[in-house]
């Protein structure tokens, strides 16, 4: 991977580092992956884990859009946090998470 990592990729990296500190009986990752949809305008980071033997799924949604004008510095996309969903329930998040960043 080259370039600026997406929010989903940063989440996956963080979780893989954190998981090292737990035994597999407490926390075990089943599957972690990114899914791009809606004509490449939405990214969904899917994290499937078992916590104390119970399956848990966390989804982090971000939106992608093109910059409004040509950027000579090489900005290809703008990524914005959209929502966080745990086991099918949207989790309230602070407004500060709604910021955008350049990729």
Protein backbone atom coordinates (compact mmCIF):
# COMPACT_ATOMS: atom_id res chain seq x y z
CA UNK A 1 0.00 0.00 0.00
CA UNK A 2 1.28 3.45 -0.88
CA UNK A 3 -0.11 6.85 -0.08
CA UNK A 4 -2.23 8.06 2.81
CA UNK A 5 -4.08 5.20 4.56
CA UNK A 6 -7.86 5.43 4.74
CA UNK A 7 -9.67 5.59 8.08
CA UNK A 8 -10.56 1.91 7.67
CA UNK A 9 -6.94 0.91 7.06
CA UNK A 10 -5.84 2.91 10.10
CA UNK A 11 -8.51 1.15 12.19
CA UNK A 12 -7.35 -2.28 11.00
CA UNK A 13 -3.73 -1.42 11.84
CA UNK A 14 -4.69 -0.14 15.30
CA UNK A 15 -6.79 -3.21 16.10
CA UNK A 16 -4.08 -5.62 14.99
CA UNK A 17 -1.61 -3.89 17.32
CA UNK A 18 -4.06 -3.88 20.25
CA UNK A 19 -5.02 -7.54 19.78
CA UNK A 20 -1.50 -8.73 20.55
CA UNK A 21 -2.06 -7.89 24.23
CA UNK A 22 -5.03 -10.26 24.62
CA UNK A 23 -5.21 -14.04 24.75
CA UNK A 24 -7.36 -15.72 22.09
CA UNK A 25 -9.86 -16.80 24.75
CA UNK A 26 -10.59 -13.12 25.46
CA UNK A 27 -10.32 -11.53 22.00
CA UNK A 28 -9.86 -13.26 18.67
CA UNK A 29 -10.15 -11.65 15.26
CA UNK A 30 -12.13 -13.76 12.81
CA UNK A 31 -12.01 -11.49 9.79
CA UNK A 32 -11.07 -7.90 9.04
CA UNK A 33 -11.53 -6.38 5.59
CA UNK A 34 -12.57 -3.32 3.58
CA UNK A 35 -15.56 -3.21 1.24
CA UNK A 36 -15.99 -0.43 -1.35
CA UNK A 37 -19.51 0.22 -2.68
CA UNK A 38 -21.91 2.80 -4.10
CA UNK A 39 -19.84 3.40 -7.23
CA UNK A 40 -16.66 3.67 -5.14
CA UNK A 41 -18.06 6.45 -2.96
CA UNK A 42 -18.41 4.49 0.30
CA UNK A 43 -15.87 2.44 2.24
CA UNK A 44 -16.95 0.01 4.94
CA UNK A 45 -14.32 -1.42 7.28
CA UNK A 46 -15.69 -4.70 8.63
CA UNK A 47 -14.19 -6.10 11.82
CA UNK A 48 -15.44 -9.51 12.97
CA UNK A 49 -14.13 -10.69 16.32
CA UNK A 50 -15.01 -13.02 19.13
CA UNK A 51 -15.10 -11.43 22.58
CA UNK A 52 -15.18 -14.03 25.34
CA UNK A 53 -16.40 -16.55 22.76
CA UNK A 54 -19.26 -14.36 21.45
CA UNK A 55 -19.23 -13.10 17.84
CA UNK A 56 -19.14 -9.31 17.45
CA UNK A 57 -19.14 -7.24 14.26
CA UNK A 58 -18.05 -3.61 14.06
CA UNK A 59 -18.53 -1.59 10.85
CA UNK A 60 -16.90 1.77 10.21
CA UNK A 61 -18.35 3.70 7.25
CA UNK A 62 -16.61 6.52 5.42
CA UNK A 63 -17.57 8.43 2.29
CA UNK A 64 -15.25 9.24 -0.59
CA UNK A 65 -15.61 12.12 -3.03
CA UNK A 66 -13.52 13.85 -5.62
CA UNK A 67 -12.00 17.24 -4.79
CA UNK A 68 -14.07 20.18 -6.04
CA UNK A 69 -11.18 21.46 -8.15
CA UNK A 70 -7.91 20.17 -9.60
CA UNK A 71 -5.24 19.98 -6.92
CA UNK A 72 -1.63 20.30 -8.10
CA UNK A 73 -0.47 18.71 -4.81
CA UNK A 74 -1.94 15.36 -5.83
CA UNK A 75 -5.09 15.11 -3.72
CA UNK A 76 -7.06 12.30 -5.35
CA UNK A 77 -9.98 11.89 -2.95
CA UNK A 78 -11.59 13.44 0.09
CA UNK A 79 -12.59 10.96 2.82
CA UNK A 80 -15.20 11.79 5.46
CA UNK A 81 -16.23 9.71 8.46
CA UNK A 82 -19.87 8.65 8.11
CA UNK A 83 -20.95 6.31 10.90
CA UNK A 84 -20.04 3.53 13.30
CA UNK A 85 -22.25 0.43 13.55
CA UNK A 86 -21.86 -2.25 16.23
CA UNK A 87 -23.89 -5.44 15.80
CA UNK A 88 -26.31 -3.64 13.46
CA UNK A 89 -26.87 -0.67 15.78
CA UNK A 90 -25.54 2.77 14.85
CA UNK A 91 -23.38 4.14 17.65
CA UNK A 92 -23.57 7.89 18.37
CA UNK A 93 -20.27 9.58 17.59
CA UNK A 94 -18.97 13.06 18.37
CA UNK A 95 -19.29 15.76 15.71
CA UNK A 96 -15.50 16.10 15.73
CA UNK A 97 -15.31 12.68 14.02
CA UNK A 98 -17.22 14.06 11.02
CA UNK A 99 -14.19 15.91 9.66
CA UNK A 100 -12.78 15.25 6.19
CA UNK A 101 -9.26 14.50 5.13
CA UNK A 102 -7.34 14.34 1.89
CA UNK A 103 -6.07 11.10 0.38
